[in-house]
Coordinates of C-alpha atoms in Angstrom, one line a residue:
Chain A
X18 CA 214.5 166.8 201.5
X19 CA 216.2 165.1 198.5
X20 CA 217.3 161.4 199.3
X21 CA 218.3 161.0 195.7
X22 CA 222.3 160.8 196.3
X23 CA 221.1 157.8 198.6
X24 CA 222.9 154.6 197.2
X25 CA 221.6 151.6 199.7
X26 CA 224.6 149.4 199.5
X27 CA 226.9 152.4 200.5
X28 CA 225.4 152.8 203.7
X29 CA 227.7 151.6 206.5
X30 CA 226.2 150.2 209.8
X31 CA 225.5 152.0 212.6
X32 CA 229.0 151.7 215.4
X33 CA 227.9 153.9 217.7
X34 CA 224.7 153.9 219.9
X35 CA 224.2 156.8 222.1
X36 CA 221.5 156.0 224.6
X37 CA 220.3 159.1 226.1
X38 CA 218.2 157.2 228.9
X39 CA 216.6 160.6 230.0
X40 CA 216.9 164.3 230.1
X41 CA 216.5 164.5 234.0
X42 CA 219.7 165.7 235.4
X43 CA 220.6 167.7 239.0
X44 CA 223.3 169.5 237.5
X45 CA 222.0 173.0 235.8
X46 CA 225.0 173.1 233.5
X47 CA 224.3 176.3 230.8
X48 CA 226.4 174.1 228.1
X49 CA 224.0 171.6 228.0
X50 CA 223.7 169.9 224.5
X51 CA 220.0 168.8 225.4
X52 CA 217.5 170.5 223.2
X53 CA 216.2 174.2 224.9
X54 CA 212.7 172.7 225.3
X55 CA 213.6 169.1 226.5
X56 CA 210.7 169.5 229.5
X57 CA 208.2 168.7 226.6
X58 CA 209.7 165.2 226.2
X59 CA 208.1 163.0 229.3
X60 CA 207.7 160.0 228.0
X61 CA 210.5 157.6 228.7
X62 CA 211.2 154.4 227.1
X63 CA 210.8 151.5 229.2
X64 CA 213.8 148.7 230.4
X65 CA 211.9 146.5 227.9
X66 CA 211.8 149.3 224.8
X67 CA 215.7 149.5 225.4
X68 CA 216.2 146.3 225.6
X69 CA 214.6 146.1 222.5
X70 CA 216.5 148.6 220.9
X71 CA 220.2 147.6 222.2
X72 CA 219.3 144.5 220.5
X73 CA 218.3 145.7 217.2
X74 CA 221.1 147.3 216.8
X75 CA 223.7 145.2 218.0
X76 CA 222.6 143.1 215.1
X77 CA 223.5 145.9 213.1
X78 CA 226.8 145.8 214.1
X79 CA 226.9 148.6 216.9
X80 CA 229.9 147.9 219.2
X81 CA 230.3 150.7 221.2
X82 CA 227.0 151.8 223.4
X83 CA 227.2 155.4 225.7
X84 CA 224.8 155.5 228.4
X85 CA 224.0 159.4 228.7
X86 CA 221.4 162.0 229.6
X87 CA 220.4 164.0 231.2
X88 CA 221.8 161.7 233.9
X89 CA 222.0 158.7 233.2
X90 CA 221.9 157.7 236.7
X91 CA 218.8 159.4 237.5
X92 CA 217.0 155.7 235.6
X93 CA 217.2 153.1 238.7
X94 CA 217.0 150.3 235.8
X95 CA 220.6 151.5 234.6
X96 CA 222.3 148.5 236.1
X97 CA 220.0 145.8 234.4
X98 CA 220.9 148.0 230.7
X99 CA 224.4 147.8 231.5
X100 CA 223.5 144.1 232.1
X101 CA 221.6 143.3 228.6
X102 CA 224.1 145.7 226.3
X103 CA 227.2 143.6 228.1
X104 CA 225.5 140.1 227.2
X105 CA 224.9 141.2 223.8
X106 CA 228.5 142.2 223.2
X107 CA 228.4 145.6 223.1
X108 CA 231.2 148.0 224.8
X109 CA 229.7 150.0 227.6
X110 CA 230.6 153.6 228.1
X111 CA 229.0 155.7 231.2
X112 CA 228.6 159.5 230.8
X113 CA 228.1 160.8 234.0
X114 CA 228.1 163.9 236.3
X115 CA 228.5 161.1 239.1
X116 CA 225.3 162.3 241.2
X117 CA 223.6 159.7 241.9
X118 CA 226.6 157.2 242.4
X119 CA 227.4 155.9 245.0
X120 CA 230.6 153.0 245.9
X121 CA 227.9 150.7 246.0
X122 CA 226.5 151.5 242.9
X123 CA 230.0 151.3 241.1
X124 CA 230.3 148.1 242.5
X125 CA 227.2 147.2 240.9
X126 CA 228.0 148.1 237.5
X127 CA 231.0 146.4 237.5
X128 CA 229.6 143.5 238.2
X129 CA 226.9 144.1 235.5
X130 CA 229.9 144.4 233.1
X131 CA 230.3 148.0 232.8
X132 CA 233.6 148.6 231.1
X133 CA 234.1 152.1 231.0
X134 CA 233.0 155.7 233.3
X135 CA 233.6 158.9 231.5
X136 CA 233.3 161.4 234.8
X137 CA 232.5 164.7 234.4
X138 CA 233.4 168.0 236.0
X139 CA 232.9 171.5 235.6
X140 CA 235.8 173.1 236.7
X141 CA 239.0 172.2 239.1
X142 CA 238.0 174.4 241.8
X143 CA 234.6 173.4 244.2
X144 CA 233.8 177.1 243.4
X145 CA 233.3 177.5 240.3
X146 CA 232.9 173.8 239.6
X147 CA 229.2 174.2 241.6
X148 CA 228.3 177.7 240.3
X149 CA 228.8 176.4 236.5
X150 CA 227.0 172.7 237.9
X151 CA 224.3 175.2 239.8
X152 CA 224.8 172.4 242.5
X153 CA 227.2 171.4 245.0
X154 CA 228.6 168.7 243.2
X155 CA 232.5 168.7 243.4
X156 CA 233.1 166.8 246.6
X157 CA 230.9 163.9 245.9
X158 CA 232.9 164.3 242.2
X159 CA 236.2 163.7 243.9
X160 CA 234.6 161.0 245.8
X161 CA 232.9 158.9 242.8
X162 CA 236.2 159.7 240.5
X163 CA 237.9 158.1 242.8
X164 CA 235.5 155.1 243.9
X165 CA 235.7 154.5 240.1
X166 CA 239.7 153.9 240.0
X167 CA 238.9 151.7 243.3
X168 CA 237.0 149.4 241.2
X169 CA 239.4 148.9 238.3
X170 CA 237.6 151.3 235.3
X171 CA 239.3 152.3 232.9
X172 CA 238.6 156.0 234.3
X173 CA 238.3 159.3 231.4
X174 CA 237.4 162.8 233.1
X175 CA 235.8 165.4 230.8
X176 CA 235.9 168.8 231.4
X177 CA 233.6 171.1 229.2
X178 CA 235.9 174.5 228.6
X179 CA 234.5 177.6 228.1
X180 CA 235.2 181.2 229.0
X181 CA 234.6 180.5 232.3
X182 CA 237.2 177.6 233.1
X183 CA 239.8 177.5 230.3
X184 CA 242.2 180.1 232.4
X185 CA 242.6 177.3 234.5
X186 CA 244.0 174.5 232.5
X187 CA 246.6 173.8 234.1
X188 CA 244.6 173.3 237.5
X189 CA 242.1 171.1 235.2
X190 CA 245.2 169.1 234.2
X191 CA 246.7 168.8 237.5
X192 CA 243.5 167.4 238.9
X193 CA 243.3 165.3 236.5
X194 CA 246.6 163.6 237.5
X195 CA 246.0 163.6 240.7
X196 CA 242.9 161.6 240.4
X197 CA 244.9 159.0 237.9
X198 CA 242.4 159.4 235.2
X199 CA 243.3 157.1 232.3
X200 CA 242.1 159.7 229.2
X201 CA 241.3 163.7 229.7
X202 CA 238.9 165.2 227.4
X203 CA 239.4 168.7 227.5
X204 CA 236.1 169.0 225.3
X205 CA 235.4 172.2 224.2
X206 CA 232.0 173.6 224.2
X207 CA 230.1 172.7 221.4
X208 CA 227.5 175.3 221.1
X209 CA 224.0 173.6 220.4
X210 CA 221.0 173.9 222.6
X211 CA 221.8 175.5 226.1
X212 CA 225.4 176.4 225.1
X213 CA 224.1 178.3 221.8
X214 CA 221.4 180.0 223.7
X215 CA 224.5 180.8 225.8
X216 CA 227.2 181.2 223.8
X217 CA 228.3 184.5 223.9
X218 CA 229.1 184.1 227.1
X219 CA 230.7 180.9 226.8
X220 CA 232.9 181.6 223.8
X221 CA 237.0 181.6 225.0
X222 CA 238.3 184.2 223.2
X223 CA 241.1 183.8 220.3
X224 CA 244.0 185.6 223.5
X225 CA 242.5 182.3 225.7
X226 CA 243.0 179.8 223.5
X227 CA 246.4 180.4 222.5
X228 CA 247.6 180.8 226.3
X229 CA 245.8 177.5 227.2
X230 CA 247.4 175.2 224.0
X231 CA 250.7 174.8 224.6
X232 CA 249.7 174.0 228.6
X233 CA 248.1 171.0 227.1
X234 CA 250.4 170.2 224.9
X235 CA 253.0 170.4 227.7
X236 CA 250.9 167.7 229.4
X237 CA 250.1 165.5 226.7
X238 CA 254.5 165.0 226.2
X239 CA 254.8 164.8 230.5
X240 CA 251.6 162.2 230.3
X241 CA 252.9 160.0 227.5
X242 CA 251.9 156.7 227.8
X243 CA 250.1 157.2 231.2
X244 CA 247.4 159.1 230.2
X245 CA 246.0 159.7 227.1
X246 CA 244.6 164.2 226.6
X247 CA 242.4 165.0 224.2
X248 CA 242.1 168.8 223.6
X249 CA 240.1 170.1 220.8
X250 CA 239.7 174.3 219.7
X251 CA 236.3 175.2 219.5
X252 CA 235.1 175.1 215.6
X253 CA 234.5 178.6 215.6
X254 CA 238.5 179.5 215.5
X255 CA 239.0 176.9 212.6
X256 CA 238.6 177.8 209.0
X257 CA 236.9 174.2 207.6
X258 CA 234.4 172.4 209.6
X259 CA 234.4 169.5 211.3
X260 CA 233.2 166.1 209.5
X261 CA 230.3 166.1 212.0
X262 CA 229.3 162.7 213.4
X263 CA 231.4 161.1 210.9
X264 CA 229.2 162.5 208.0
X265 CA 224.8 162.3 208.6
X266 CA 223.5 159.0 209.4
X267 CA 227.2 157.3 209.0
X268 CA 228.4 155.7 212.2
X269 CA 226.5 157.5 215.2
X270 CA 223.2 156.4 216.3
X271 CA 221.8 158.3 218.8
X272 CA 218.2 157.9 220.7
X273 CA 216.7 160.2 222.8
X274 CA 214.8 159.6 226.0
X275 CA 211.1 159.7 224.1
X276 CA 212.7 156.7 221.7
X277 CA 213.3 159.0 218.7
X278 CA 216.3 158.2 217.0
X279 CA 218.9 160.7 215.4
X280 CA 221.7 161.0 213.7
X281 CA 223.4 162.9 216.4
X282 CA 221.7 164.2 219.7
X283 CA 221.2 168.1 217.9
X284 CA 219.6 166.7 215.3
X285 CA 216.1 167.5 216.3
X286 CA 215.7 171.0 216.0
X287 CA 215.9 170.9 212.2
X288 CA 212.9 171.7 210.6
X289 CA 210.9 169.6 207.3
X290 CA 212.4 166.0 208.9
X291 CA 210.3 164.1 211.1
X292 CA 212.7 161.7 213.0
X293 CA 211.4 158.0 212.8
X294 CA 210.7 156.6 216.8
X295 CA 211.7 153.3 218.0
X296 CA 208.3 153.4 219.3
X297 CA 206.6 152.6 215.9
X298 CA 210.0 151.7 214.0
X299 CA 212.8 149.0 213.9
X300 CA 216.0 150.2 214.4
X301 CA 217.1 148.5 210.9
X302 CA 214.5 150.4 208.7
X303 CA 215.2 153.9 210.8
X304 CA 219.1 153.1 209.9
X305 CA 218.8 151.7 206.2
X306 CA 215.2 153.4 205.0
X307 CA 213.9 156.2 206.9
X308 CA 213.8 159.5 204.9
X309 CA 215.5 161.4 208.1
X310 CA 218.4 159.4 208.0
X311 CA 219.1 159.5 204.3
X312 CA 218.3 163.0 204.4
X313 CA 222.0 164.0 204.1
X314 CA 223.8 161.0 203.3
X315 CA 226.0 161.8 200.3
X316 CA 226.4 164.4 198.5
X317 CA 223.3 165.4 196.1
X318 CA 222.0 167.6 198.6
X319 CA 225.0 169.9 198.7
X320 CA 224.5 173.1 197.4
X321 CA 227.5 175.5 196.7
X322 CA 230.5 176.1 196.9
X323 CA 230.3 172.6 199.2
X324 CA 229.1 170.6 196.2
X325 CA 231.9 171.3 194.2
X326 CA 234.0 171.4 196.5
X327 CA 237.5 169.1 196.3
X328 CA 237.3 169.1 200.2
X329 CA 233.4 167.8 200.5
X330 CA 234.8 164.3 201.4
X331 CA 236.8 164.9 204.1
X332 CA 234.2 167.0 206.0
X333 CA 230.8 166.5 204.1
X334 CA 230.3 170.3 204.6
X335 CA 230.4 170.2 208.4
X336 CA 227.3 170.4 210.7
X337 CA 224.0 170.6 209.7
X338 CA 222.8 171.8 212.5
X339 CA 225.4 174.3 212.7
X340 CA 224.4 175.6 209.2
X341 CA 220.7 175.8 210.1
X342 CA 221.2 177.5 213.4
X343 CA 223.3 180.4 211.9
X344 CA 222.1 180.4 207.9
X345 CA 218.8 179.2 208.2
X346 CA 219.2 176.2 206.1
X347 CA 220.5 172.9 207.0
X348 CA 221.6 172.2 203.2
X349 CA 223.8 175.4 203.2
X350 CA 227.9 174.8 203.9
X351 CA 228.7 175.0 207.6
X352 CA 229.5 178.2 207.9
X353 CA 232.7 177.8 210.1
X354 CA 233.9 176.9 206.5
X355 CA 236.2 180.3 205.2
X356 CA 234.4 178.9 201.4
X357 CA 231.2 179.6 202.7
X358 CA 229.1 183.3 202.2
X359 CA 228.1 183.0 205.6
X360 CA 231.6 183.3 207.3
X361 CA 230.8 186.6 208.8
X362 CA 228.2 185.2 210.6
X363 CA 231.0 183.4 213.0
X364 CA 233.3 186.1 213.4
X365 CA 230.2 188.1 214.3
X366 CA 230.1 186.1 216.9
X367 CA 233.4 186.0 217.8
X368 CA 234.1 189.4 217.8
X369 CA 230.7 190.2 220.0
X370 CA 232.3 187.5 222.9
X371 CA 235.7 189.4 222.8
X372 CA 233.7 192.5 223.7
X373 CA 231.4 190.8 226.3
X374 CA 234.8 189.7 227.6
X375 CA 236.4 192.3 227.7
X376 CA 233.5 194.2 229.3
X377 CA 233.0 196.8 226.5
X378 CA 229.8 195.3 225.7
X379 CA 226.8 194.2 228.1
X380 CA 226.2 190.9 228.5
X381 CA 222.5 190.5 226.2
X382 CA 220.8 188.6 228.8
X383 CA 222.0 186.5 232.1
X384 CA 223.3 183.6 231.2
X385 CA 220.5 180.8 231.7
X386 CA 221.4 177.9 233.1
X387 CA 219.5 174.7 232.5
X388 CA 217.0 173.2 234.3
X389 CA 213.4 172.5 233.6
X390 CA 211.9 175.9 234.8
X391 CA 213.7 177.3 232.3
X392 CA 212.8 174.8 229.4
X393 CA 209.3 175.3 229.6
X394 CA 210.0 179.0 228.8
X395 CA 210.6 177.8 225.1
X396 CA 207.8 175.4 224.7
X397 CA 205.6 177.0 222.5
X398 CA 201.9 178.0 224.0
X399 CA 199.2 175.3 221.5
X400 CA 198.3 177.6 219.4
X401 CA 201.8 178.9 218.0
X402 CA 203.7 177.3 215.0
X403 CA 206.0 174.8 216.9
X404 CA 209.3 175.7 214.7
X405 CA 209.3 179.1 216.6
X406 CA 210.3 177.2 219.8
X407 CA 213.4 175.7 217.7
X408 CA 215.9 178.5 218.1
X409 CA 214.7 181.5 220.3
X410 CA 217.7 184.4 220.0
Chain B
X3 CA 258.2 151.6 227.3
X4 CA 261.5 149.8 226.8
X5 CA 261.5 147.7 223.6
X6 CA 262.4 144.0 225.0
X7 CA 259.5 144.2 227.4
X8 CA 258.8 141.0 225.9
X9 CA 260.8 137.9 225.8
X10 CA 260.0 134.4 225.3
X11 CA 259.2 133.3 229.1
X12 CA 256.8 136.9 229.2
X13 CA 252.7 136.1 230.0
X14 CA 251.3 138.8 228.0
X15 CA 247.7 139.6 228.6
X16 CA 245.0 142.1 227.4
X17 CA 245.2 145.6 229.1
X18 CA 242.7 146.4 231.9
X19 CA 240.0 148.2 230.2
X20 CA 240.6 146.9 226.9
X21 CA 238.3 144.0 225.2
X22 CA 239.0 141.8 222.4
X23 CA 236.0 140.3 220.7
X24 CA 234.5 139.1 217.3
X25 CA 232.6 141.4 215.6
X26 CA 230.0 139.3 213.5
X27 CA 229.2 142.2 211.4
X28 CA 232.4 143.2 210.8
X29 CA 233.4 140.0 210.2
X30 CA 236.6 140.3 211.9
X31 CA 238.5 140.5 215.2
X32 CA 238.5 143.8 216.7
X33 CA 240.0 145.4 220.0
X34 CA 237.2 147.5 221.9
X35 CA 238.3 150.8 224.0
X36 CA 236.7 153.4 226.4
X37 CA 235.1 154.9 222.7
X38 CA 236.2 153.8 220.5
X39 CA 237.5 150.3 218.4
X40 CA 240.4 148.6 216.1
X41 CA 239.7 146.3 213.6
X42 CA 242.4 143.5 213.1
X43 CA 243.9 141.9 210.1
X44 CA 243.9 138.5 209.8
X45 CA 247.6 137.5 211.1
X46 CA 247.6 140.2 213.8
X47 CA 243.9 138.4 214.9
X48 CA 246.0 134.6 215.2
X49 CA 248.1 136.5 217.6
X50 CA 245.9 138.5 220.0
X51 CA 243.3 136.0 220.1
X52 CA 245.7 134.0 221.6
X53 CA 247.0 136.5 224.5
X54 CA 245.0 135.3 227.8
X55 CA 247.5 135.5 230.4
X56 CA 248.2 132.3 230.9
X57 CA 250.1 131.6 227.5
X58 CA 254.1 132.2 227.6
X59 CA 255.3 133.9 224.5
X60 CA 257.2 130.9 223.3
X61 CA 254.4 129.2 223.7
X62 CA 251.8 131.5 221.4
X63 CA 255.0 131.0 218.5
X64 CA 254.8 127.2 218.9
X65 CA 251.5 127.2 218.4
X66 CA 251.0 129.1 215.3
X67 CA 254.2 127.6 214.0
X68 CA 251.9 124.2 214.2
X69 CA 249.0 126.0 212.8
X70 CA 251.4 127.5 209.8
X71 CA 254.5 125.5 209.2
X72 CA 256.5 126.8 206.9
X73 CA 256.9 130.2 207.9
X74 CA 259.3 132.6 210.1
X75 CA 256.7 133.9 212.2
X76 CA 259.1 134.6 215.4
X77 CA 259.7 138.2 214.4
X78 CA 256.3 139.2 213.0
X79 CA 254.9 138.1 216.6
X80 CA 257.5 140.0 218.4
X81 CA 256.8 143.1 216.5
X82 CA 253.1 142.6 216.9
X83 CA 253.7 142.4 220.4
X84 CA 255.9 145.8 220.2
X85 CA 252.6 147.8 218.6
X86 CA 250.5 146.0 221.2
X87 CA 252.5 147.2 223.6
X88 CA 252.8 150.7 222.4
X89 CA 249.2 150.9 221.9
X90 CA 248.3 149.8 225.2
X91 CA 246.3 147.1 223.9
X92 CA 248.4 144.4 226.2
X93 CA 250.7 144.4 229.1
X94 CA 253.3 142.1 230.3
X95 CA 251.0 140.1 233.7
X96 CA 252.2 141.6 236.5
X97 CA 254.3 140.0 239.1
X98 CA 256.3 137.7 237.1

């Protein structure tokens, strides 16, 4: 990979540290952005190797620090990290499913300094909420969502919308303010790892999307000032990509559970970069020098029509990941982009979910929901080439 | 969010949720959020840095009258206070 557009002094610091504390999770969610063969990945850093790493790069400059998963609860040292980032200045985000919490346990965390509980849920009925979850989860959800306004949190509820759930925005919404959640993230799937494996039968369809917009845009002008509603399209039904993570390597720090650090949590499947660990590394050299993260910083690496493209500094070409799951090259233009050859490839896609949803099409497979059985069907047996495990279709 | 939410006798204090710190490497005050953070300029810093609840409007202009003679700072703070507001950066202390 060319590092050659890499100018040192124009590197900014790292704000963002996402601390993915483990992949072990009880919820089976098929939307999972954890990588397809995340059972491979065992060995956990220690308390100690966190610490170490929260304060590396808080010296950087990283102010805002999400504690995330797998479940992040499922770590019983979660209270004593929440301590440490809190001394060191950091703002503390929680990303949680809420198994695993208890009123005690939010107690604890507040008094560990814990500023902030992003609670997620799968749906706004029990129903569907623990088929999607592959748990009975939505009581104790209700429960913990509510222990968390008890306590004084600032409170956001995420709901992941699909297919499968976006019908019932309004239901979402209405939850939502019943439970006095402060911010609503009505994230859309974003389809890497479980959710591409899944994704055409995740994909709303274009007919979905247009009856659930002006719902929230109904809420976010009867919410105004009380809570805050975030609601994003997928990519797919845009014509320029997102400026993924900021641009490669620009703000967003993410480590996974094993220690190695990315530039976003996808970031591992792409082939030809080995991704430094905090194991062996400081986070300053991984962050200023390590080929992997200049990999993509600027824009010598762009090929056409994104590197002469007026628009390459607003979106630096979109996802990497994105490019390499559906083009086969990570340098290629993100093909959501209408510029880019590889267009087809999404409405492909697109028009294949409208069928599956529309039932004039079979489903290809069951959908696969994510748990560890299933991840070690895509852990390649020893003596196979290990890129085949990246993207099995 | 009625516009003279704030008046001289109002105890104005950072929003639950909220955090303003100094960020060394940013070399500059900055208000923290649930994901995300503002960087402050230099006048709106003298302002917010000294909202802790306790302080009386009135009394935050007298002191940074003392600190910057001269100047007509009355309206700037009032209009900080405004975007504060807005923002949902700072609140009026309840119960007054």
């Amino acid at each position: 990979m060319s590092t050659s557009g890499y100018v040192p002094n124009l590197v900014n610091k790292p704000l963002w540290l996402l601390a993915e504390l483990t992949y072990a999770c009880p919820l089976q969610c098929p939307y999972c952005s954890n990588p397809l063969d995340f059972a491979k990945y065992k060995d956990e850093l220690s308390t100690e190797q966190w610490f170490k790493v929260l304060r590396e790069a808080r010296a950087m400059g990283a102010a805002q620090l999400g504690f995330s998963g797998g479940e992040p609860l499922v770590r019983r040292d979660l209270e004593q990290l929440i301590g440490e980032a809190r001394r060191l200045g950091f703002y503390t985000n929680l990303i949680t499913s809420g198994l695993g919490m208890d009123e005690a346990r939010v107690a604890a965390f507040k008094e560990a300094g814990l500023d902030h509980i992003q609670v997620s849920f799968q749906a706004s009925s029990a129903d569907l909420n623990d088929y999607i979850a592959g748990t009975d989860a939505f009581q104790h959800k209700l429960e913990m969502a509510r222990a968390v306004k008890r306590h004084g949190y600032e409170m956001v509820l995420c709901f992941v919308t699909h297919r499968h759930n976006i019908d019932h925005i309004r239901d979402i919404l209405d939850l939502a303010v019943a439970l006095e959640a402060d911010y609503v993230e009505l994230a859309t799937t974003q389809y890497y790892g479980w959710a591409y494996h899944n994704r055409e039968q995740l994909l709303p369809t274009r007919e979905q999307l247009a009856r659930a917009e002006p719902i929230a845009h109904e809420y976010q002008e009867r919410m105004k000032g009380r809570m805050k509603i975030y609601y994003v399209v997928p990519d797919y039904y845009e014509n320029r990509p997102k400026a993924c993570m900021n641009g490669w390597g620009a703000v967003f720090l993410t480590i996974a559970p094993d220690g190695t650090a990315l530039p976003c949590h996808s970031a591992r499947m792409l082939p030809g970069l080995s991704f430094p660990n905090v194991k062996d590394h400081g986070v300053e050299w991984i962050w200023n020098e390590s080929p992997a993260f200049n990999a993509f910083r600027g824009f010598e690496w762009m090929k056409e029509p994104c590197r002469s493209c007026p628009e390459k500094a607003n979106d630096f070409g979109g996802c990497r990941c994105q490019a390499y799951m559906l083009t086969g090259d990570a340098r290629n233009a993100d093909p959501v982009c209408d510029k880019s050859q590889h267009r087809p490839l999404i409405d492909e896609v697109i028009a294949r979910s409208w069928r599956i949803a529309a039932k004039q099409e079979p489903e290809p497979r069951p959908i696969l929901f994510r748990n560890p059985k299933a991840s070690r069907n895509f852990i390649p047996a020893p003596d196979t080439p290990a890129k085949e495990s990246v993207i099995p279709v | 969010m009625p516009a003279p939410a704030y008046q001289g006798g109002t105890v104005p204090q950072i929003a639950p949720g909220k955090r303003l710190q100094w960020e060394p490497a940013q070399d500059c005050w900055v208000i923290l959020y649930p994901e995300g953070m503002v960087k402050l300029n230099g006048s709106a810093a003298e302002v917010m840095r000294r909202i802790d609840g306790v302080r009386t409007v009135d009394a935050i202009v007298a002191e940074l009258v003392q600190t910057f003679p001269g100047a007509d700072l009355e309206p700037d703070v009032y209009k900080l206070l405004e975007v504060a507001h807005v923002n949902q950066w700072i609140r009026p202390k309840p119960g007054q």
